[in-house]
Amino acid sequence: EVVLTQSPGTLSLSPGERATLSCRASQRVGSNYLAWYQQKPGQAPRVLFYGAATRATGIPDRLSGSGSGTDFTLTISRLEPEDFAVYYCQQYGSLPWTFGQGTNVEI
Amino acid sequence: QVQLQESGPGLVKPSETLSLTCSVSGYSITNGYYWGWMRQPPGKGLEWIGYVYHSGSTAYNPSLKSRVTISVDTSENQFSLKLNSVTAADTAVYYCGRDEGYFDYWGKGTLVTVSS
């Protein structure tokens, strides 16, 4: 199975700053089928990007997804208070679908 | 608007079977897509359990395959999860979702605790 490693584990930043989250795969992700999710306490995850860089409905353009092959990045250009949450990457290029362990973006 | 809602017991005894149902509204399961289950142990990350298509075809995570059954009831527009021989390690919030490979719609999740 494809193992996804996210870094850093925790990112301590302030509102207005830039956040760069990394997701590295143990093998090439087929067709760049890589998704990013945001999860807040007590809530289900919400999809942000799929296909590595396609923004899901309603996601603001200060968030961007990029990458290909084995290295993927989620960037938040200017952190807003509502962006402080845990972020997960997930690959769906090959079964079983797998998730990274998450990056906690905290103030 | 597609909505999903998990239901089932919140407490299961060790060695017994965990059974959950996901009711789908706003979309007919027979129109397509896969329908999946995920789980998240308290304070930990997400794990994909498996999915079912309206035809009944399935795929499971190999780590759980020997204990899992996912089925679909198109007449009720719902799908179900059964996980047998549970242990404390199966304590988690269980989510159902529409599985396009990625998950664009999720239920709110239901906490299932395995304890005697």
mmCIF file with all atom_site columns, C-alpha atoms in Angstrom:
data_model
loop_
_atom_site.group_PDB
_atom_site.id
_atom_site.type_symbol
_atom_site.label_atom_id
_atom_site.label_alt_id
_atom_site.label_comp_id
_atom_site.label_asym_id
_atom_site.label_entity_id
_atom_site.label_seq_id
_atom_site.pdbx_PDB_ins_code
_atom_site.Cartn_x
_atom_site.Cartn_y
_atom_site.Cartn_z
_atom_site.occupancy
_atom_site.B_iso_or_equiv
_atom_site.pdbx_formal_charge
_atom_site.auth_seq_id
_atom_site.auth_comp_id
_atom_site.auth_asym_id
_atom_site.auth_atom_id
_atom_site.pdbx_PDB_model_num
ATOM 1   C CA . GLU A 1 1   ? 0.000   0.000   0.000   1.00 0.00 ? 1   GLU A CA 1
ATOM 2   C CA . VAL A 1 2   ? 1.009   3.626   -0.470  1.00 0.00 ? 2   VAL A CA 1
ATOM 3   C CA . VAL A 1 3   ? 2.264   5.169   2.774   1.00 0.00 ? 3   VAL A CA 1
ATOM 4   C CA . LEU A 1 4   ? 1.781   8.926   3.060   1.00 0.00 ? 4   LEU A CA 1
ATOM 5   C CA . THR A 1 5   ? 4.047   10.923  5.371   1.00 0.00 ? 5   THR A CA 1
ATOM 6   C CA . GLN A 1 6   ? 2.997   14.444  6.273   1.00 0.00 ? 6   GLN A CA 1
ATOM 7   C CA . SER A 1 7   ? 5.317   17.110  7.606   1.00 0.00 ? 7   SER A CA 1
ATOM 8   C CA . PRO A 1 8   ? 5.576   18.884  9.842   1.00 0.00 ? 8   PRO A CA 1
ATOM 9   C CA . GLY A 1 9   ? 3.441   17.222  12.486  1.00 0.00 ? 9   GLY A CA 1
ATOM 10  C CA . THR A 1 10  ? 2.584   20.575  13.990  1.00 0.00 ? 10  THR A CA 1
ATOM 11  C CA . LEU A 1 11  ? 2.867   24.047  12.482  1.00 0.00 ? 11  LEU A CA 1
ATOM 12  C CA . SER A 1 12  ? 2.684   26.992  14.875  1.00 0.00 ? 12  SER A CA 1
ATOM 13  C CA . LEU A 1 13  ? 1.853   30.203  13.046  1.00 0.00 ? 13  LEU A CA 1
ATOM 14  C CA . SER A 1 14  ? -0.032  33.469  13.393  1.00 0.00 ? 14  SER A CA 1
ATOM 15  C CA . PRO A 1 15  ? -2.956  34.837  11.381  1.00 0.00 ? 15  PRO A CA 1
ATOM 16  C CA . GLY A 1 16  ? -1.715  36.458  8.183   1.00 0.00 ? 16  GLY A CA 1
ATOM 17  C CA . GLU A 1 17  ? 1.287   34.165  7.883   1.00 0.00 ? 17  GLU A CA 1
ATOM 18  C CA . ARG A 1 18  ? 1.893   31.626  5.123   1.00 0.00 ? 18  ARG A CA 1
ATOM 19  C CA . ALA A 1 19  ? 1.533   27.891  5.784   1.00 0.00 ? 19  ALA A CA 1
ATOM 20  C CA . THR A 1 20  ? 3.218   25.189  3.717   1.00 0.00 ? 20  THR A CA 1
ATOM 21  C CA . LEU A 1 21  ? 2.207   21.579  4.395   1.00 0.00 ? 21  LEU A CA 1
ATOM 22  C CA . SER A 1 22  ? 3.958   18.616  2.811   1.00 0.00 ? 22  SER A CA 1
ATOM 23  C CA . CYS A 1 23  ? 2.709   15.141  1.911   1.00 0.00 ? 23  CYS A CA 1
ATOM 24  C CA . ARG A 1 24  ? 5.214   12.595  0.620   1.00 0.00 ? 24  ARG A CA 1
ATOM 25  C CA . ALA A 1 25  ? 4.212   9.214   -0.792  1.00 0.00 ? 25  ALA A CA 1
ATOM 26  C CA . SER A 1 26  ? 6.199   5.981   -0.508  1.00 0.00 ? 26  SER A CA 1
ATOM 27  C CA . GLN A 1 27  ? 5.573   5.372   -4.221  1.00 0.00 ? 27  GLN A CA 1
ATOM 28  C CA . ARG A 1 28  ? 4.205   7.308   -7.139  1.00 0.00 ? 28  ARG A CA 1
ATOM 29  C CA . VAL A 1 29  ? 0.536   8.271   -6.706  1.00 0.00 ? 29  VAL A CA 1
ATOM 30  C CA . GLY A 1 30  ? -1.282  7.101   -9.808  1.00 0.00 ? 30  GLY A CA 1
ATOM 31  C CA . SER A 1 31  ? -2.715  9.917   -11.937 1.00 0.00 ? 31  SER A CA 1
ATOM 32  C CA . ASN A 1 32  ? -1.844  12.316  -9.098  1.00 0.00 ? 32  ASN A CA 1
ATOM 33  C CA . TYR A 1 33  ? -4.977  11.160  -7.322  1.00 0.00 ? 33  TYR A CA 1
ATOM 34  C CA . LEU A 1 34  ? -4.194  13.024  -4.112  1.00 0.00 ? 34  LEU A CA 1
ATOM 35  C CA . ALA A 1 35  ? -6.747  14.829  -1.959  1.00 0.00 ? 35  ALA A CA 1
ATOM 36  C CA . TRP A 1 36  ? -6.435  17.243  0.963   1.00 0.00 ? 36  TRP A CA 1
ATOM 37  C CA . TYR A 1 37  ? -8.910  17.570  3.844   1.00 0.00 ? 37  TYR A CA 1
ATOM 38  C CA . GLN A 1 38  ? -9.398  19.984  6.710   1.00 0.00 ? 38  GLN A CA 1
ATOM 39  C CA . GLN A 1 39  ? -10.773 18.704  10.012  1.00 0.00 ? 39  GLN A CA 1
ATOM 40  C CA . LYS A 1 40  ? -11.873 20.777  12.976  1.00 0.00 ? 40  LYS A CA 1
ATOM 41  C CA . PRO A 1 41  ? -12.555 19.325  16.452  1.00 0.00 ? 41  PRO A CA 1
ATOM 42  C CA . GLY A 1 42  ? -15.764 17.321  16.617  1.00 0.00 ? 42  GLY A CA 1
ATOM 43  C CA . GLN A 1 43  ? -16.385 17.589  12.880  1.00 0.00 ? 43  GLN A CA 1
ATOM 44  C CA . ALA A 1 44  ? -16.036 15.324  9.892   1.00 0.00 ? 44  ALA A CA 1
ATOM 45  C CA . PRO A 1 45  ? -13.213 16.117  7.469   1.00 0.00 ? 45  PRO A CA 1
ATOM 46  C CA . ARG A 1 46  ? -13.990 18.464  4.582   1.00 0.00 ? 46  ARG A CA 1
ATOM 47  C CA . VAL A 1 47  ? -12.384 17.987  1.182   1.00 0.00 ? 47  VAL A CA 1
ATOM 48  C CA . LEU A 1 48  ? -10.262 20.943  0.044   1.00 0.00 ? 48  LEU A CA 1
ATOM 49  C CA . PHE A 1 49  ? -8.540  19.605  -3.086  1.00 0.00 ? 49  PHE A CA 1
ATOM 50  C CA . TYR A 1 50  ? -8.652  16.511  -5.253  1.00 0.00 ? 50  TYR A CA 1
ATOM 51  C CA . GLY A 1 51  ? -6.499  15.507  -8.180  1.00 0.00 ? 51  GLY A CA 1
ATOM 52  C CA . ALA A 1 52  ? -3.701  17.268  -6.274  1.00 0.00 ? 52  ALA A CA 1
ATOM 53  C CA . ALA A 1 53  ? -4.684  20.760  -7.394  1.00 0.00 ? 53  ALA A CA 1
ATOM 54  C CA . THR A 1 54  ? -8.425  20.941  -8.177  1.00 0.00 ? 54  THR A CA 1
ATOM 55  C CA . ARG A 1 55  ? -10.131 23.117  -5.599  1.00 0.00 ? 55  ARG A CA 1
ATOM 56  C CA . ALA A 1 56  ? -13.361 21.714  -4.163  1.00 0.00 ? 56  ALA A CA 1
ATOM 57  C CA . THR A 1 57  ? -16.540 23.781  -4.174  1.00 0.00 ? 57  THR A CA 1
ATOM 58  C CA . GLY A 1 58  ? -16.454 26.754  -1.827  1.00 0.00 ? 58  GLY A CA 1
ATOM 59  C CA . ILE A 1 59  ? -12.755 26.573  -0.983  1.00 0.00 ? 59  ILE A CA 1
ATOM 60  C CA . PRO A 1 60  ? -11.156 30.058  -0.997  1.00 0.00 ? 60  PRO A CA 1
ATOM 61  C CA . ASP A 1 61  ? -8.312  30.777  -3.389  1.00 0.00 ? 61  ASP A CA 1
ATOM 62  C CA . ARG A 1 62  ? -5.886  31.631  -0.597  1.00 0.00 ? 62  ARG A CA 1
ATOM 63  C CA . LEU A 1 63  ? -5.576  27.828  -0.363  1.00 0.00 ? 63  LEU A CA 1
ATOM 64  C CA . SER A 1 64  ? -3.745  26.021  -3.147  1.00 0.00 ? 64  SER A CA 1
ATOM 65  C CA . GLY A 1 65  ? -2.692  22.454  -3.849  1.00 0.00 ? 65  GLY A CA 1
ATOM 66  C CA . SER A 1 66  ? 0.258   21.396  -5.949  1.00 0.00 ? 66  SER A CA 1
ATOM 67  C CA . GLY A 1 67  ? 2.651   18.575  -6.665  1.00 0.00 ? 67  GLY A CA 1
ATOM 68  C CA . SER A 1 68  ? 2.914   15.352  -8.588  1.00 0.00 ? 68  SER A CA 1
ATOM 69  C CA . GLY A 1 69  ? 4.412   11.893  -8.413  1.00 0.00 ? 69  GLY A CA 1
ATOM 70  C CA . THR A 1 70  ? 5.435   11.431  -4.787  1.00 0.00 ? 70  THR A CA 1
ATOM 71  C CA . ASP A 1 71  ? 5.602   15.005  -3.464  1.00 0.00 ? 71  ASP A CA 1
ATOM 72  C CA . PHE A 1 72  ? 2.557   17.149  -2.806  1.00 0.00 ? 72  PHE A CA 1
ATOM 73  C CA . THR A 1 73  ? 2.017   20.475  -1.065  1.00 0.00 ? 73  THR A CA 1
ATOM 74  C CA . LEU A 1 74  ? -0.890  22.375  0.449   1.00 0.00 ? 74  LEU A CA 1
ATOM 75  C CA . THR A 1 75  ? -0.258  26.095  0.769   1.00 0.00 ? 75  THR A CA 1
ATOM 76  C CA . ILE A 1 76  ? -2.313  28.655  2.658   1.00 0.00 ? 76  ILE A CA 1
ATOM 77  C CA . SER A 1 77  ? -1.081  32.054  1.544   1.00 0.00 ? 77  SER A CA 1
ATOM 78  C CA . ARG A 1 78  ? -2.461  34.114  4.436   1.00 0.00 ? 78  ARG A CA 1
ATOM 79  C CA . LEU A 1 79  ? -3.843  32.276  7.443   1.00 0.00 ? 79  LEU A CA 1
ATOM 80  C CA . GLU A 1 80  ? -7.293  33.279  8.590   1.00 0.00 ? 80  GLU A CA 1
ATOM 81  C CA . PRO A 1 81  ? -8.609  32.319  12.066  1.00 0.00 ? 81  PRO A CA 1
ATOM 82  C CA . GLU A 1 82  ? -10.846 29.629  10.513  1.00 0.00 ? 82  GLU A CA 1
ATOM 83  C CA . ASP A 1 83  ? -7.807  27.917  8.925   1.00 0.00 ? 83  ASP A CA 1
ATOM 84  C CA . PHE A 1 84  ? -6.434  26.667  12.240  1.00 0.00 ? 84  PHE A CA 1
ATOM 85  C CA . ALA A 1 85  ? -7.243  22.960  12.080  1.00 0.00 ? 85  ALA A CA 1
ATOM 86  C CA . VAL A 1 86  ? -5.773  19.545  11.257  1.00 0.00 ? 86  VAL A CA 1
ATOM 87  C CA . TYR A 1 87  ? -5.050  18.792  7.592   1.00 0.00 ? 87  TYR A CA 1
ATOM 88  C CA . TYR A 1 88  ? -4.848  15.326  6.047   1.00 0.00 ? 88  TYR A CA 1
ATOM 89  C CA . CYS A 1 89  ? -3.716  14.144  2.649   1.00 0.00 ? 89  CYS A CA 1
ATOM 90  C CA . GLN A 1 90  ? -5.200  11.010  1.090   1.00 0.00 ? 90  GLN A CA 1
ATOM 91  C CA . GLN A 1 91  ? -4.270  9.044   -2.025  1.00 0.00 ? 91  GLN A CA 1
ATOM 92  C CA . TYR A 1 92  ? -6.806  7.253   -4.192  1.00 0.00 ? 92  TYR A CA 1
ATOM 93  C CA . GLY A 1 93  ? -4.529  6.201   -7.015  1.00 0.00 ? 93  GLY A CA 1
ATOM 94  C CA . SER A 1 94  ? -4.341  2.615   -5.812  1.00 0.00 ? 94  SER A CA 1
ATOM 95  C CA . LEU A 1 95  ? -6.253  0.469   -3.357  1.00 0.00 ? 95  LEU A CA 1
ATOM 96  C CA . PRO A 1 96  ? -6.345  0.580   -0.423  1.00 0.00 ? 96  PRO A CA 1
ATOM 97  C CA . TRP A 1 97  ? -6.959  4.301   -0.177  1.00 0.00 ? 97  TRP A CA 1
ATOM 98  C CA . THR A 1 98  ? -4.606  5.662   2.502   1.00 0.00 ? 98  THR A CA 1
ATOM 99  C CA . PHE A 1 99  ? -4.331  8.824   4.592   1.00 0.00 ? 99  PHE A CA 1
ATOM 100 C CA . GLY A 1 100 ? -1.375  10.697  5.972   1.00 0.00 ? 100 GLY A CA 1
ATOM 101 C CA . GLN A 1 101 ? -1.099  11.077  9.739   1.00 0.00 ? 101 GLN A CA 1
ATOM 102 C CA . GLY A 1 102 ? -2.089  14.759  9.642   1.00 0.00 ? 102 GLY A CA 1
ATOM 103 C CA . THR A 1 103 ? -0.576  18.200  10.218  1.00 0.00 ? 103 THR A CA 1
ATOM 104 C CA . ASN A 1 104 ? -1.951  20.334  13.025  1.00 0.00 ? 104 ASN A CA 1
ATOM 105 C CA . VAL A 1 105 ? -1.901  24.041  12.136  1.00 0.00 ? 105 VAL A CA 1
ATOM 106 C CA . GLU A 1 106 ? -2.120  25.895  15.430  1.00 0.00 ? 106 GLU A CA 1
ATOM 107 C CA . ILE A 1 107 ? -1.819  29.458  16.618  1.00 0.00 ? 107 ILE A CA 1
ATOM 108 C CA . GLN B 2 1   ? -27.862 18.455  -1.243  1.00 0.00 ? 1   GLN B CA 1
ATOM 109 C CA . VAL B 2 2   ? -26.411 15.043  -0.469  1.00 0.00 ? 2   VAL B CA 1
ATOM 110 C CA . GLN B 2 3   ? -26.622 14.119  3.191   1.00 0.00 ? 3   GLN B CA 1
ATOM 111 C CA . LEU B 2 4   ? -25.424 11.014  5.011   1.00 0.00 ? 4   LEU B CA 1
ATOM 112 C CA . GLN B 2 5   ? -26.282 9.880   8.517   1.00 0.00 ? 5   GLN B CA 1
ATOM 113 C CA . GLU B 2 6   ? -24.703 7.037   10.467  1.00 0.00 ? 6   GLU B CA 1
ATOM 114 C CA . SER B 2 7   ? -26.743 5.031   12.961  1.00 0.00 ? 7   SER B CA 1
ATOM 115 C CA . GLY B 2 8   ? -26.124 2.087   15.246  1.00 0.00 ? 8   GLY B CA 1
ATOM 116 C CA . PRO B 2 9   ? -25.092 1.087   18.766  1.00 0.00 ? 9   PRO B CA 1
ATOM 117 C CA . GLY B 2 10  ? -22.541 3.290   20.483  1.00 0.00 ? 10  GLY B CA 1
ATOM 118 C CA . LEU B 2 11  ? -21.286 0.456   22.690  1.00 0.00 ? 11  LEU B CA 1
ATOM 119 C CA . VAL B 2 12  ? -20.222 -3.009  21.571  1.00 0.00 ? 12  VAL B CA 1
ATOM 120 C CA . LYS B 2 13  ? -18.774 -5.793  23.711  1.00 0.00 ? 13  LYS B CA 1
ATOM 121 C CA . PRO B 2 14  ? -15.392 -7.333  22.869  1.00 0.00 ? 14  PRO B CA 1
ATOM 122 C CA . SER B 2 15  ? -15.584 -10.293 20.446  1.00 0.00 ? 15  SER B CA 1
ATOM 123 C CA . GLU B 2 16  ? -19.039 -9.197  19.234  1.00 0.00 ? 16  GLU B CA 1
ATOM 124 C CA . THR B 2 17  ? -20.042 -7.622  15.914  1.00 0.00 ? 17  THR B CA 1
ATOM 125 C CA . LEU B 2 18  ? -20.154 -3.887  15.268  1.00 0.00 ? 18  LEU B CA 1
ATOM 126 C CA . SER B 2 19  ? -23.060 -2.980  12.962  1.00 0.00 ? 19  SER B CA 1
ATOM 127 C CA . LEU B 2 20  ? -23.678 0.465   11.495  1.00 0.00 ? 20  LEU B CA 1
ATOM 128 C CA . THR B 2 21  ? -25.986 1.809   8.821   1.00 0.00 ? 21  THR B CA 1
ATOM 129 C CA . CYS B 2 22  ? -25.571 4.906   6.678   1.00 0.00 ? 22  CYS B CA 1
ATOM 130 C CA . SER B 2 23  ? -28.750 6.507   5.359   1.00 0.00 ? 23  SER B CA 1
ATOM 131 C CA . VAL B 2 24  ? -28.354 8.648   2.262   1.00 0.00 ? 24  VAL B CA 1
ATOM 132 C CA . SER B 2 25  ? -30.702 11.497  1.336   1.00 0.00 ? 25  SER B CA 1
ATOM 133 C CA . GLY B 2 26  ? -30.664 13.944  -1.556  1.00 0.00 ? 26  GLY B CA 1
ATOM 134 C CA . TYR B 2 27  ? -29.131 11.406  -3.922  1.00 0.00 ? 27  TYR B CA 1
ATOM 135 C CA . SER B 2 28  ? -30.084 7.943   -5.093  1.00 0.00 ? 28  SER B CA 1
ATOM 136 C CA . ILE B 2 29  ? -27.389 5.349   -4.492  1.00 0.00 ? 29  ILE B CA 1
ATOM 137 C CA . THR B 2 30  ? -28.406 3.646   -7.747  1.00 0.00 ? 30  THR B CA 1
ATOM 138 C CA . ASN B 2 31  ? -27.343 6.734   -9.713  1.00 0.00 ? 31  ASN B CA 1
ATOM 139 C CA . GLY B 2 32  ? -23.726 5.820   -9.218  1.00 0.00 ? 32  GLY B CA 1
ATOM 140 C CA . TYR B 2 33  ? -20.650 6.453   -7.092  1.00 0.00 ? 33  TYR B CA 1
ATOM 141 C CA . TYR B 2 34  ? -19.118 4.204   -4.514  1.00 0.00 ? 34  TYR B CA 1
ATOM 142 C CA . TRP B 2 35  ? -20.183 4.491   -0.872  1.00 0.00 ? 35  TRP B CA 1
ATOM 143 C CA . GLY B 2 36  ? -17.574 4.039   1.796   1.00 0.00 ? 36  GLY B CA 1
ATOM 144 C CA . TRP B 2 37  ? -16.725 3.740   5.462   1.00 0.00 ? 37  TRP B CA 1
ATOM 145 C CA . MET B 2 38  ? -13.820 5.325   7.329   1.00 0.00 ? 38  MET B CA 1
ATOM 146 C CA . ARG B 2 39  ? -12.878 5.419   10.972  1.00 0.00 ? 39  ARG B CA 1
ATOM 147 C CA . GLN B 2 40  ? -10.830 7.567   13.314  1.00 0.00 ? 40  GLN B CA 1
ATOM 148 C CA . PRO B 2 41  ? -9.686  6.347   16.763  1.00 0.00 ? 41  PRO B CA 1
ATOM 149 C CA . PRO B 2 42  ? -9.880  9.066   19.421  1.00 0.00 ? 42  PRO B CA 1
ATOM 150 C CA . GLY B 2 43  ? -7.066  11.571  18.915  1.00 0.00 ? 43  GLY B CA 1
ATOM 151 C CA . LYS B 2 44  ? -5.672  9.711   15.902  1.00 0.00 ? 44  LYS B CA 1
ATOM 152 C CA . GLY B 2 45  ? -5.778  9.779   12.126  1.00 0.00 ? 45  GLY B CA 1
ATOM 153 C CA . LEU B 2 46  ? -8.158  8.451   9.499   1.00 0.00 ? 46  LEU B CA 1
ATOM 154 C CA . GLU B 2 47  ? -8.379  4.913   8.131   1.00 0.00 ? 47  GLU B CA 1
ATOM 155 C CA . TRP B 2 48  ? -10.311 3.794   5.067   1.00 0.00 ? 48  TRP B CA 1
ATOM 156 C CA . ILE B 2 49  ? -12.331 0.633   5.759   1.00 0.00 ? 49  ILE B CA 1
ATOM 157 C CA . GLY B 2 50  ? -13.889 -0.092  2.384   1.00 0.00 ? 50  GLY B CA 1
ATOM 158 C CA . TYR B 2 51  ? -16.598 0.747   -0.133  1.00 0.00 ? 51  TYR B CA 1
ATOM 159 C CA . VAL B 2 52  ? -19.609 -0.718  -1.887  1.00 0.00 ? 52  VAL B CA 1
ATOM 160 C CA . TYR B 2 53  ? -21.199 0.032   -5.264  1.00 0.00 ? 53  TYR B CA 1
ATOM 161 C CA . HIS B 2 54  ? -24.950 -0.109  -5.850  1.00 0.00 ? 54  HIS B CA 1
ATOM 162 C CA . SER B 2 55  ? -24.425 -3.395  -7.697  1.00 0.00 ? 55  SER B CA 1
ATOM 163 C CA . GLY B 2 56  ? -23.042 -4.846  -4.472  1.00 0.00 ? 56  GLY B CA 1
ATOM 164 C CA . SER B 2 57  ? -19.405 -5.023  -5.554  1.00 0.00 ? 57  SER B CA 1
ATOM 165 C CA . THR B 2 58  ? -16.993 -4.164  -2.760  1.00 0.00 ? 58  THR B CA 1
ATOM 166 C CA . ALA B 2 59  ? -13.391 -3.378  -1.891  1.00 0.00 ? 59  ALA B CA 1
ATOM 167 C CA . TYR B 2 60  ? -11.878 -3.587  1.571   1.00 0.00 ? 60  TYR B CA 1
ATOM 168 C CA . ASN B 2 61  ? -8.766  -2.483  3.371   1.00 0.00 ? 61  ASN B CA 1
ATOM 169 C CA . PRO B 2 62  ? -6.561  -5.595  3.613   1.00 0.00 ? 62  PRO B CA 1
ATOM 170 C CA . SER B 2 63  ? -5.871  -4.772  7.267   1.00 0.00 ? 63  SER B CA 1
ATOM 171 C CA . LEU B 2 64  ? -9.562  -5.393  8.068   1.00 0.00 ? 64  LEU B CA 1
ATOM 172 C CA . LYS B 2 65  ? -10.686 -7.565  5.186   1.00 0.00 ? 65  LYS B CA 1
ATOM 173 C CA . SER B 2 66  ? -11.059 -10.773 7.188   1.00 0.00 ? 66  SER B CA 1
ATOM 174 C CA . ARG B 2 67  ? -13.521 -9.104  9.596   1.00 0.00 ? 67  ARG B CA 1
ATOM 175 C CA . VAL B 2 68  ? -15.455 -6.634  7.432   1.00 0.00 ? 68  VAL B CA 1
ATOM 176 C CA . THR B 2 69  ? -18.605 -6.820  5.347   1.00 0.00 ? 69  THR B CA 1
ATOM 177 C CA . ILE B 2 70  ? -20.115 -3.795  3.599   1.00 0.00 ? 70  ILE B CA 1
ATOM 178 C CA . SER B 2 71  ? -23.500 -4.192  1.943   1.00 0.00 ? 71  SER B CA 1
ATOM 179 C CA . VAL B 2 72  ? -26.046 -1.997  0.204   1.00 0.00 ? 72  VAL B CA 1
ATOM 180 C CA . ASP B 2 73  ? -29.841 -1.774  0.366   1.00 0.00 ? 73  ASP B CA 1
ATOM 181 C CA . THR B 2 74  ? -30.961 0.224   -2.658  1.00 0.00 ? 74  THR B CA 1
ATOM 182 C CA . SER B 2 75  ? -34.636 0.028   -1.666  1.00 0.00 ? 75  SER B CA 1
ATOM 183 C CA . GLU B 2 76  ? -33.857 1.929   1.527   1.00 0.00 ? 76  GLU B CA 1
ATOM 184 C CA . ASN B 2 77  ? -31.093 4.056   -0.080  1.00 0.00 ? 77  ASN B CA 1
ATOM 185 C CA . GLN B 2 78  ? -28.647 2.996   2.583   1.00 0.00 ? 78  GLN B CA 1
ATOM 186 C CA . PHE B 2 79  ? -25.538 0.917   3.061   1.00 0.00 ? 79  PHE B CA 1
ATOM 187 C CA . SER B 2 80  ? -24.155 -0.923  6.057   1.00 0.00 ? 80  SER B CA 1
ATOM 188 C CA . LEU B 2 81  ? -20.961 -1.928  7.808   1.00 0.00 ? 81  LEU B CA 1
ATOM 189 C CA . LYS B 2 82  ? -20.371 -5.071  9.850   1.00 0.00 ? 82  LYS B CA 1
ATOM 190 C CA . LEU B 2 83  ? -17.099 -5.607  11.687  1.00 0.00 ? 83  LEU B CA 1
ATOM 191 C CA . ASN B 2 84  ? -16.839 -8.826  13.633  1.00 0.00 ? 84  ASN B CA 1
ATOM 192 C CA . SER B 2 85  ? -14.651 -9.999  16.510  1.00 0.00 ? 85  SER B CA 1
ATOM 193 C CA . VAL B 2 86  ? -14.106 -6.446  17.735  1.00 0.00 ? 86  VAL B CA 1
ATOM 194 C CA . THR B 2 87  ? -11.528 -5.444  20.326  1.00 0.00 ? 87  THR B CA 1
ATOM 195 C CA . ALA B 2 88  ? -10.726 -2.200  22.125  1.00 0.00 ? 88  ALA B CA 1
ATOM 196 C CA . ALA B 2 89  ? -8.564  -1.250  19.119  1.00 0.00 ? 89  ALA B CA 1
ATOM 197 C CA . ASP B 2 90  ? -11.766 -0.895  17.078  1.00 0.00 ? 90  ASP B CA 1
ATOM 198 C CA . THR B 2 91  ? -12.988 1.956   19.296  1.00 0.00 ? 91  THR B CA 1
ATOM 199 C CA . ALA B 2 92  ? -13.317 4.920   16.948  1.00 0.00 ? 92  ALA B CA 1
ATOM 200 C CA . VAL B 2 93  ? -15.557 7.476   15.327  1.00 0.00 ? 93  VAL B CA 1
ATOM 201 C CA . TYR B 2 94  ? -16.973 5.765   12.250  1.00 0.00 ? 94  TYR B CA 1
ATOM 202 C CA . TYR B 2 95  ? -17.815 7.887   9.219   1.00 0.00 ? 95  TYR B CA 1
ATOM 203 C CA . CYS B 2 96  ? -19.701 7.033   6.064   1.00 0.00 ? 96  CYS B CA 1
ATOM 204 C CA . GLY B 2 97  ? -19.122 8.970   2.883   1.00 0.00 ? 97  GLY B CA 1
ATOM 205 C CA . ARG B 2 98  ? -19.574 9.188   -0.859  1.00 0.00 ? 98  ARG B CA 1
ATOM 206 C CA . ASP B 2 99  ? -16.448 7.626   -2.263  1.00 0.00 ? 99  ASP B CA 1
ATOM 207 C CA . GLU B 2 100 ? -15.152 9.077   -5.531  1.00 0.00 ? 100 GLU B CA 1
ATOM 208 C CA . GLY B 2 101 ? -11.754 7.871   -4.462  1.00 0.00 ? 101 GLY B CA 1
ATOM 209 C CA . TYR B 2 102 ? -11.768 11.031  -2.447  1.00 0.00 ? 102 TYR B CA 1
ATOM 210 C CA . PHE B 2 103 ? -14.741 11.771  -0.221  1.00 0.00 ? 103 PHE B CA 1
ATOM 211 C CA . ASP B 2 104 ? -16.855 14.761  -1.131  1.00 0.00 ? 104 ASP B CA 1
ATOM 212 C CA . TYR B 2 105 ? -19.729 14.097  1.258   1.00 0.00 ? 105 TYR B CA 1
ATOM 213 C CA . TRP B 2 106 ? -19.409 12.768  4.802   1.00 0.00 ? 106 TRP B CA 1
ATOM 214 C CA . GLY B 2 107 ? -21.746 11.845  7.597   1.00 0.00 ? 107 GLY B CA 1
ATOM 215 C CA . LYS B 2 108 ? -21.202 13.538  10.939  1.00 0.00 ? 108 LYS B CA 1
ATOM 216 C CA . GLY B 2 109 ? -19.697 10.375  12.374  1.00 0.00 ? 109 GLY B CA 1
ATOM 217 C CA . THR B 2 110 ? -20.698 8.130   15.233  1.00 0.00 ? 110 THR B CA 1
ATOM 218 C CA . LEU B 2 111 ? -18.514 7.064   18.151  1.00 0.00 ? 111 LEU B CA 1
ATOM 219 C CA . VAL B 2 112 ? -18.418 3.330   18.748  1.00 0.00 ? 112 VAL B CA 1
ATOM 220 C CA . THR B 2 113 ? -16.791 2.173   21.956  1.00 0.00 ? 113 THR B CA 1
ATOM 221 C CA . VAL B 2 114 ? -15.746 -1.445  22.439  1.00 0.00 ? 114 VAL B CA 1
ATOM 222 C CA . SER B 2 115 ? -15.959 -2.313  26.094  1.00 0.00 ? 115 SER B CA 1
ATOM 223 C CA . SER B 2 116 ? -17.484 -4.908  28.375  1.00 0.00 ? 116 SER B CA 1
#
